Short mmCIF file of C-alpha atoms and ligand atoms in Angstrom, two decimals:
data_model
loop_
_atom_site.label_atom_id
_atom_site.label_comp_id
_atom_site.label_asym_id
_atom_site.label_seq_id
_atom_site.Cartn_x
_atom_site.Cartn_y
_atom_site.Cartn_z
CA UNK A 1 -97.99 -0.21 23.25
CA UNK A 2 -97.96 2.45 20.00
CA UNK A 3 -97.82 -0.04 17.16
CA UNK A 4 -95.22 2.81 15.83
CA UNK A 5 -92.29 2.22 18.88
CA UNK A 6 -92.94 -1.54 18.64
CA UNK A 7 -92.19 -0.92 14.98
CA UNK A 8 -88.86 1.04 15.57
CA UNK A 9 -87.72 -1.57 18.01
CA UNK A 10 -88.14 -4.89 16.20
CA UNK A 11 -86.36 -2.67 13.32
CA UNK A 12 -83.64 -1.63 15.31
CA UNK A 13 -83.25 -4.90 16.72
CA UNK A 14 -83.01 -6.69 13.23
CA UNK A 15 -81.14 -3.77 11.60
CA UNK A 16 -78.14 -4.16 14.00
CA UNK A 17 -77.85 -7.36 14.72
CA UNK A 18 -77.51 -7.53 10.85
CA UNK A 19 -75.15 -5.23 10.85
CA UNK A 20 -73.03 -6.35 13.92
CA UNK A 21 -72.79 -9.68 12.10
CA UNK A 22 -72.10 -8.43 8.90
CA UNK A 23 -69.25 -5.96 10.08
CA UNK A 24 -65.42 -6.57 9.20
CA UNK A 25 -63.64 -4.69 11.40
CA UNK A 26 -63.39 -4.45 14.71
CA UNK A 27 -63.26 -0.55 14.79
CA UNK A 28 -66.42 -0.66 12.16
CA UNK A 29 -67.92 -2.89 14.66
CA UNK A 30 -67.30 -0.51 17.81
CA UNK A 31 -68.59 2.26 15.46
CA UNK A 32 -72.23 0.18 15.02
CA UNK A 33 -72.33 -0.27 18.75
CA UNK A 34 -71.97 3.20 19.14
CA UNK A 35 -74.87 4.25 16.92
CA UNK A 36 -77.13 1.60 17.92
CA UNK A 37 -76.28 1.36 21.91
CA UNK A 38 -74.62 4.08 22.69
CA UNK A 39 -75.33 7.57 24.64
CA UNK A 40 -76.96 9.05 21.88
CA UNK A 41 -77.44 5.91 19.69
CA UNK A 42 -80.86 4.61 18.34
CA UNK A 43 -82.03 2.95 21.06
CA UNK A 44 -81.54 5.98 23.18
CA UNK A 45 -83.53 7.98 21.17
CA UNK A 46 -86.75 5.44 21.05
CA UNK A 47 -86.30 5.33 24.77
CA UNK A 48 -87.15 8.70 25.02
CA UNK A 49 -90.08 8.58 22.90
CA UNK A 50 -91.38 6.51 26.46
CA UNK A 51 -92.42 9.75 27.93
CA UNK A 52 -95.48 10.13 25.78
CA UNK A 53 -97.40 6.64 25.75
CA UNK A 54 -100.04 6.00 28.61
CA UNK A 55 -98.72 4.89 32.14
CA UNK A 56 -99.54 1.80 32.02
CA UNK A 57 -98.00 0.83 29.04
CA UNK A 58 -94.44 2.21 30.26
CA UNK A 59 -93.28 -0.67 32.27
CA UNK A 60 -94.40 -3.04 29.38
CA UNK A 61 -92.33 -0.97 26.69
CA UNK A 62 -88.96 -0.96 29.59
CA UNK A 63 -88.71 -4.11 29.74
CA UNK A 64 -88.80 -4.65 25.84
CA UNK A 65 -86.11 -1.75 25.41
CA UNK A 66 -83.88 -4.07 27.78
CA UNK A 67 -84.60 -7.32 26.38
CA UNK A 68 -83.21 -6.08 23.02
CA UNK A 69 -80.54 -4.04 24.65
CA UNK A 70 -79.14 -6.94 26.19
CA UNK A 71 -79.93 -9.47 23.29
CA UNK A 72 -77.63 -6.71 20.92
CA UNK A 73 -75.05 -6.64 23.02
CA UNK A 74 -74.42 -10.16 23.39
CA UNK A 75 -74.91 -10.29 19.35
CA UNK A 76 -72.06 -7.15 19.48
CA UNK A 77 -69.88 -9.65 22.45
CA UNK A 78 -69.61 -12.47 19.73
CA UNK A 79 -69.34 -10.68 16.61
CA UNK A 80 -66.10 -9.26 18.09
CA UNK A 81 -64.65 -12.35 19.48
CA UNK A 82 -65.08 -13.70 16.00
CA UNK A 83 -63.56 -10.67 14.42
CA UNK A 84 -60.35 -10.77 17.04
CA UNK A 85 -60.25 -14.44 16.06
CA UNK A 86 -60.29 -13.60 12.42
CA UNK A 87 -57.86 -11.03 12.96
CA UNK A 88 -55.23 -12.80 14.52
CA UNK A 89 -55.46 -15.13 12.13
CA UNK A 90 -54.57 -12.64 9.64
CA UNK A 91 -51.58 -11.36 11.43
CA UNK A 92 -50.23 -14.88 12.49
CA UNK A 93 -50.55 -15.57 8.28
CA UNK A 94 -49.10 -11.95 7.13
CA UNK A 95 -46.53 -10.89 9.70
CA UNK A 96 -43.04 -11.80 9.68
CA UNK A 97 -41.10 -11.66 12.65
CA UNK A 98 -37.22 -11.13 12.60
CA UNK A 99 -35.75 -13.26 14.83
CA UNK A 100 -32.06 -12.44 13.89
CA UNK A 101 -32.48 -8.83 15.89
CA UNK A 102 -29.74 -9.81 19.01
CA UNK A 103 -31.49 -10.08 22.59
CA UNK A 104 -30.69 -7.47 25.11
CA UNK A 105 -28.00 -8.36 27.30
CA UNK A 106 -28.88 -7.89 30.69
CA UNK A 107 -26.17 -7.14 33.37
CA UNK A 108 -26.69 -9.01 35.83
CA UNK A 109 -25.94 -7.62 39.07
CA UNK A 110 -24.53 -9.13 42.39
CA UNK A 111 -24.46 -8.39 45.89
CA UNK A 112 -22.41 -5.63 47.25
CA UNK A 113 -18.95 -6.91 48.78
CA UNK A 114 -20.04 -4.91 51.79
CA UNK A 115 -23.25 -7.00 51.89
CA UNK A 116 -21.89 -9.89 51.55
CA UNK A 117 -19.15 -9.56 54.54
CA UNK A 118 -22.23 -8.34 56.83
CA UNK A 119 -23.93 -11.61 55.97
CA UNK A 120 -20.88 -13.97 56.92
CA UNK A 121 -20.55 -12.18 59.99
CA UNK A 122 -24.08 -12.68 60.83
CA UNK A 123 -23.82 -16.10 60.02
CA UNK A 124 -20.51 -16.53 62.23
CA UNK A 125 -21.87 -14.87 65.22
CA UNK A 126 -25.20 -16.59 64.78
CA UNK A 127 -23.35 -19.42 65.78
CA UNK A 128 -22.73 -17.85 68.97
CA UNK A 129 -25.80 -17.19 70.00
CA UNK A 130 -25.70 -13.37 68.64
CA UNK A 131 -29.32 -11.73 66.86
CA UNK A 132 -28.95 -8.98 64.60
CA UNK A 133 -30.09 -5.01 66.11
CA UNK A 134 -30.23 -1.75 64.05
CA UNK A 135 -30.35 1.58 64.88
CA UNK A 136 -30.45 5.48 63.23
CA UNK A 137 -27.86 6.98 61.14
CA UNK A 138 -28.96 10.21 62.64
CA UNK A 139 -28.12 10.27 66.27
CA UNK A 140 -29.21 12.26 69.01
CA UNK A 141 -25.99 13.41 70.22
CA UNK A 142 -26.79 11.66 73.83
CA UNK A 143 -26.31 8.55 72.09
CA UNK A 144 -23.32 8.93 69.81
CA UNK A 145 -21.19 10.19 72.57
CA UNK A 146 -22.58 11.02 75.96
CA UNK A 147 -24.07 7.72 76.92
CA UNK A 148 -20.87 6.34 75.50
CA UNK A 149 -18.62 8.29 78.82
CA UNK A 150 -17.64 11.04 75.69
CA UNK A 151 -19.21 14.38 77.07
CA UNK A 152 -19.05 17.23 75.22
CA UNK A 153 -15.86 18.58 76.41
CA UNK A 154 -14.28 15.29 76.24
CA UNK A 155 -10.73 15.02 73.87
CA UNK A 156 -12.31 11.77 72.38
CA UNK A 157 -14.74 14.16 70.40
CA UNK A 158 -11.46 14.63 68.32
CA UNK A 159 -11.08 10.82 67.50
CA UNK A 160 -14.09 11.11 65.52
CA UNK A 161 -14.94 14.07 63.34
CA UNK A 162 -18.40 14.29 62.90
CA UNK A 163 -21.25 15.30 60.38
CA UNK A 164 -23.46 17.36 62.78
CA UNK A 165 -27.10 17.90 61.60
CA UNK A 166 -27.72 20.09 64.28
CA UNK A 167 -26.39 21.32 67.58
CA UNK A 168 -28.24 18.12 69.23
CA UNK A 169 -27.59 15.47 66.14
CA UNK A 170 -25.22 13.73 64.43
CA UNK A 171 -24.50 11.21 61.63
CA UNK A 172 -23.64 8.75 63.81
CA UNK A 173 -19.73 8.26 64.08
CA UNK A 174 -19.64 4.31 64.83
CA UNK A 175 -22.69 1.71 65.93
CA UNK A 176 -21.57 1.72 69.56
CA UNK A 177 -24.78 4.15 69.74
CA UNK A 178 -26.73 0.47 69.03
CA UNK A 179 -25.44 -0.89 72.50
CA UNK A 180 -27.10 1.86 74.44
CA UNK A 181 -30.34 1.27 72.38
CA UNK A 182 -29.70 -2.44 73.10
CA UNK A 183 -29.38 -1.84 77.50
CA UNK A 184 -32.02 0.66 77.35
CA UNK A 185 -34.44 -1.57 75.87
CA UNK A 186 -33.90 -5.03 76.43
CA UNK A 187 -32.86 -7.14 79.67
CA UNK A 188 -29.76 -8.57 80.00
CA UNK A 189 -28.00 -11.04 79.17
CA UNK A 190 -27.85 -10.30 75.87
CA UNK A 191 -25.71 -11.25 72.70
CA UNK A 192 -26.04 -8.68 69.73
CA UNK A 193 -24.79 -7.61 66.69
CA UNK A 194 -25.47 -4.26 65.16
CA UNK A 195 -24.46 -3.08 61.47
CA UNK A 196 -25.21 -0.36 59.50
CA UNK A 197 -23.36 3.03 57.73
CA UNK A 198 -21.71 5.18 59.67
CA UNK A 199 -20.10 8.81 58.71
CA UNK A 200 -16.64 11.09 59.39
CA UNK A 201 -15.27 14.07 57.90
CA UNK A 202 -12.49 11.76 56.42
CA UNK A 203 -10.94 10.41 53.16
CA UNK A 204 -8.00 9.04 51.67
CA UNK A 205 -6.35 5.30 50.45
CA UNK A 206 -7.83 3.99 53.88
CA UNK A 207 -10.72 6.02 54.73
CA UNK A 208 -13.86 6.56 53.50
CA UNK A 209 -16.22 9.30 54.62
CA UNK A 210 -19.48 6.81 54.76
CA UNK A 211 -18.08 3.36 55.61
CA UNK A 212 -19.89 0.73 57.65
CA UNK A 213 -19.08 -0.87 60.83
CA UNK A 214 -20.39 -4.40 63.01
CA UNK A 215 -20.89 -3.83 66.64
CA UNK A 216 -21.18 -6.80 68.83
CA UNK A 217 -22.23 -6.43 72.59
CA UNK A 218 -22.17 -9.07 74.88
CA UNK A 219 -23.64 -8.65 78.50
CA UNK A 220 -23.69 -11.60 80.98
CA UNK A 221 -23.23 -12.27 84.83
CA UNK A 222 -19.34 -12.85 84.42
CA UNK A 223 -17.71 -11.91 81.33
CA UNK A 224 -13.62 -11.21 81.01
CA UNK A 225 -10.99 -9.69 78.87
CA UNK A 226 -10.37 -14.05 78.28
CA UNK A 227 -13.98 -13.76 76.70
CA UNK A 228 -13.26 -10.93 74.58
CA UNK A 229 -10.41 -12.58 73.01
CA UNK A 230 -12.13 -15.60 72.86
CA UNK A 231 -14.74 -14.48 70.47
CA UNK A 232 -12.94 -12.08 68.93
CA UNK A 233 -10.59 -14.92 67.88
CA UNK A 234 -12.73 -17.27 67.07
CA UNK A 235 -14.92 -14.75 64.93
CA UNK A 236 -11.27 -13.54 62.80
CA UNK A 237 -10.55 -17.48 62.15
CA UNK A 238 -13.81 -18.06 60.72
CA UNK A 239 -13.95 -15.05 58.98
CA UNK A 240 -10.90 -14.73 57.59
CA UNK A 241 -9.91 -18.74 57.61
CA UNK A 242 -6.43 -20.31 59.60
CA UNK A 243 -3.82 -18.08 57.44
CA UNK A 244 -4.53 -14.64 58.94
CA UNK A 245 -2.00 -13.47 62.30
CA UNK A 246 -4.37 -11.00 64.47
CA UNK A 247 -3.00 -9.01 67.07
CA UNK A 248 -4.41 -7.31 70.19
CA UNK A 249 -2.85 -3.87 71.07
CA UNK A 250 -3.87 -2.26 74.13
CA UNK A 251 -5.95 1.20 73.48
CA UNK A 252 -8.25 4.02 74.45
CA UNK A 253 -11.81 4.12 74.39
CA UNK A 254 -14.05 6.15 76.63
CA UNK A 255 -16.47 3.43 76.35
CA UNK A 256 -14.67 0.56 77.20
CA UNK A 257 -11.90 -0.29 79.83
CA UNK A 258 -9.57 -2.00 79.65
CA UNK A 259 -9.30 -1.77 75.63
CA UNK A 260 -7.65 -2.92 72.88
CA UNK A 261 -7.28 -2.59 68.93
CA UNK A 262 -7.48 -5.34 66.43
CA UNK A 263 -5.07 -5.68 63.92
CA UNK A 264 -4.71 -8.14 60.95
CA UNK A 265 -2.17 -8.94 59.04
CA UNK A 266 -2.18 -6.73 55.34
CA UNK A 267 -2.76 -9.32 52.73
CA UNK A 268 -1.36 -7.13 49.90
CA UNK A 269 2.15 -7.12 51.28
CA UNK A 270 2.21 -10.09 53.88
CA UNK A 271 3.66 -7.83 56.36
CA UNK A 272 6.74 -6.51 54.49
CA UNK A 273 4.72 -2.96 54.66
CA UNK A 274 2.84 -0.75 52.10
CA UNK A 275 0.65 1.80 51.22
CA UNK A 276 -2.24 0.36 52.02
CA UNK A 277 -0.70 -1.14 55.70
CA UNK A 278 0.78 2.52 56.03
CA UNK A 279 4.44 0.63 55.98
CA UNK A 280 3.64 -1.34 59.55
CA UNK A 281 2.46 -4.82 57.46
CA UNK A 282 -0.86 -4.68 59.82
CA UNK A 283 -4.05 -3.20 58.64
CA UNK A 284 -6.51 -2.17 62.02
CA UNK A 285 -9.98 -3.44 61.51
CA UNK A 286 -11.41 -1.75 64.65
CA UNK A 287 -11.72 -1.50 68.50
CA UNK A 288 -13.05 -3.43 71.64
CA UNK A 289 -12.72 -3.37 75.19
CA UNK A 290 -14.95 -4.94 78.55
CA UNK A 291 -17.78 -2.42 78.61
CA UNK A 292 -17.01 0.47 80.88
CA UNK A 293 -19.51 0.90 83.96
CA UNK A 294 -20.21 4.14 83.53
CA UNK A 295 -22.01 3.13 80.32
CA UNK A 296 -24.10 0.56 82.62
CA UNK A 297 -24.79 3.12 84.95
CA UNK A 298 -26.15 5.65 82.54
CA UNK A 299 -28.55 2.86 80.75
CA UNK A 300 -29.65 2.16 84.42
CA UNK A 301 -28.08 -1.24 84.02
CA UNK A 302 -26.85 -2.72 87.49
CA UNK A 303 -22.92 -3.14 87.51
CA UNK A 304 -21.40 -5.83 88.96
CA UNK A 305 -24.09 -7.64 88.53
CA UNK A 306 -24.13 -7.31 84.53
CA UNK A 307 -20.38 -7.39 82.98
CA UNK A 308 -19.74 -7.40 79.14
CA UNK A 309 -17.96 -6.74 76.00
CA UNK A 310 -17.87 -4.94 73.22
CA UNK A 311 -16.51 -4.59 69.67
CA UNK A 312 -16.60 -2.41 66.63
CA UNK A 313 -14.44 -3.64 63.15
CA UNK A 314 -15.11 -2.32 59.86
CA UNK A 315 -16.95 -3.62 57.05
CA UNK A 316 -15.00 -2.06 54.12
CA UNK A 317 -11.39 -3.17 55.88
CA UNK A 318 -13.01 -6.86 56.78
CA UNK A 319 -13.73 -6.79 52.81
CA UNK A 320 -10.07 -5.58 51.86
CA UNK A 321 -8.25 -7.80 53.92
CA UNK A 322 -10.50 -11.00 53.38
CA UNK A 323 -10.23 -9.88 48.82
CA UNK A 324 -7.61 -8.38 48.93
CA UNK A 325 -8.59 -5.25 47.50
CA UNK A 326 -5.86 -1.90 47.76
CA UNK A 327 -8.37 0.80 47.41
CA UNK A 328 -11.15 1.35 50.32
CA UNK A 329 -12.59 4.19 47.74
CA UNK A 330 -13.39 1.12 45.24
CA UNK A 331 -16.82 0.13 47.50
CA UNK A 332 -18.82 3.02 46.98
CA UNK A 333 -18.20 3.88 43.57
CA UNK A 334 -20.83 0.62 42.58
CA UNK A 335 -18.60 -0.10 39.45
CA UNK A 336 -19.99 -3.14 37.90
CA UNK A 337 -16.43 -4.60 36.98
CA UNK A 338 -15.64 -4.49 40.69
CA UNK A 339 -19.42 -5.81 42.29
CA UNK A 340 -19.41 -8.65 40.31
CA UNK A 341 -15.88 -10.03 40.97
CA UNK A 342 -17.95 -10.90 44.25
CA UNK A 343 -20.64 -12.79 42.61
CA UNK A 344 -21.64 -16.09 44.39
N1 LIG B 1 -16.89 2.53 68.25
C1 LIG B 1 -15.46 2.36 68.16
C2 LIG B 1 -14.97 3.10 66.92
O1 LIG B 1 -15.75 3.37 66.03
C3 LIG B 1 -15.06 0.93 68.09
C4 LIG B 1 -15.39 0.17 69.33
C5 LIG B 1 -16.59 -0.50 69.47
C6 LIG B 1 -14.47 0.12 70.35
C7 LIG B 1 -16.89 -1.20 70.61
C8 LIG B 1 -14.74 -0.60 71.49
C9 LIG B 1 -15.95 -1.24 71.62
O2 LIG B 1 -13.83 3.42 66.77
#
């Protein structure tokens, strides 16, 4: 090897490592790695002086060049752990910190009344042997209504005015589009329950354009109207504990037959009528019926054979009736003061 690169290395190598130990700042530190070891740093520049000695002395000089590149930078690794030491020592003597500044309040938030009815139900009907189903908020129109016995010219369109995307799709009016999803795609018997949002053109003290509903479906080899009000009753008492009067009136749903409409008493005026009961003391939480055959015949279900039930309450009214709460149009707003009245 030229006696003058050997030269330039050993002084390199002595020159910063010198100077790596003898630096007092991290950033003046970085700086000396950056002239010695960097791109276009010292060593770099000796390295290319490589090109002109003999062949065979190349690999021989290579090897050297690494030895000291790697021997500096472990010199550079430890001179900066010392200076970080030293350095934090400094701050932890020098800085003050004020401790008197007040801590951020976080608000904590709590589950949404509506969530937390869904998850008693669940737990209720659990009990019964019921597993939870979902299904799309946007509906093809075959499932919102026609599966359900409501073709398109049928005067139960009007019960529900609906959000259509398109001439084919919907918002879905109710969850009853879940029980079609349910007989389409499972084998009976089944017992499930099916929540979720659903949307109507409609608002006021009682009504909320985007309110959620829990479907249950129940098909078996014999099921009767006796069933129905079996679970239905049983479901209310848990829900709602002893106190509560329910009523079954008998109604009108394409989708069911016979049918009826469940009613609980209004817990703001304990049946002397208001507002919020429209004057009649009961408050309607939602619909049910023994599943209509023609809905088993168009999910290719075999009737007789498979019977069952079906219901649909809503969420928000559950909520109001179980709290006590006078304004449907206080869920969606998401006002602190009112979500964490529900905490748990
Ligand atoms: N889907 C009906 C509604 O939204 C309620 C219902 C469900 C009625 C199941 C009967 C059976 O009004």
């Amino acid at each position: 090897m030229k006696p003058m690169s050997q030269t330039k290395l050993d002084e390199i190598k002595s020159t910063a490592s010198a100077q790596f130990k003898a630096a007092t700042s991290s950033k003046s530190l970085y700086d000396l790695k950056v002239q010695f070891l960097g791109k276009s740093g010292a060593l770099t520049e000796v390295m290319k002086e490589m090109a002109n000695l003999p062949k065979e002395e190349k690999p021989l000089f290579g090897k050297k060049v690494n030895e000291i590149k790697n021997f500096l930078e472990q010199v550079y690794v430890e001179a900066e752990e010392a200076l970080k030491k030293a350095e934090m020592n400094e701050r932890l003597a020098t800085e003050e910190l004020d401790l008197t500044l007040p801590a951020y309040v976080r608000q904590a938030g709590s589950e949404h009344p509506v969530y937390k009815v869904i998850e008693e139900i669940f737990t209720i009907m659990a009990r019964l042997g019921y597993s939870v189903r979902t299904g799309p908020l946007i509906e093809k129109d075959y499932y919102n209504f026609e599966a359900l016995n409501i073709p398109a010219d049928h005067p139960a369109r009007d019960m529900q005015d609906t959000f259509f995307i398109d001439q084919h799709h919907v918002l879905r009016t109710h969850t009853s589009p879940i029980q079609i999803h349910s007989l389409e795609n499972e084998k009976p018997p089944l017992r499930i329950i099916g929540t979720g949002p659903v949307f109507r053109c409609d608002s006021d003290i009682s009504h909320l354009p985007n309110f959620h509903q829990i479907e249950g479906m129940c098909v078996d080899q014999k099921v009767s109207m006796a069933d129905l009000k079996g679970t239905i009753s049983f479901f209310v008492r848990e829900f709602f504990g002893p106190g509560l009067k329910t009523r079954f009136r008998p109604s009108f749903f394409p989708f069911t037959e016979p049918s009826a409409e469940v009613d609980c008493s209004c817990p703001i005026c304990k049946g002397k009528g208001c507002s919020l009961c429209k004057h009649t003391g009961w408050i309607e939480i939602g619909g049910c019926g023994l599943i209509n055959p023609k809905v088993f015949y168009n999910a290719k279900i075999s009737y007789p054979e498979w019977q069952g039930f079906a219901f649909g309450f809503g969420i928000e009214r559950m909520g109001i009736i179980k709290y006590g709460i006078d304004d449907i149009r206080l869920f969606p707003e998401n006002d602190v003061r009112f979500v964490r009245q529900f905490l748990s």
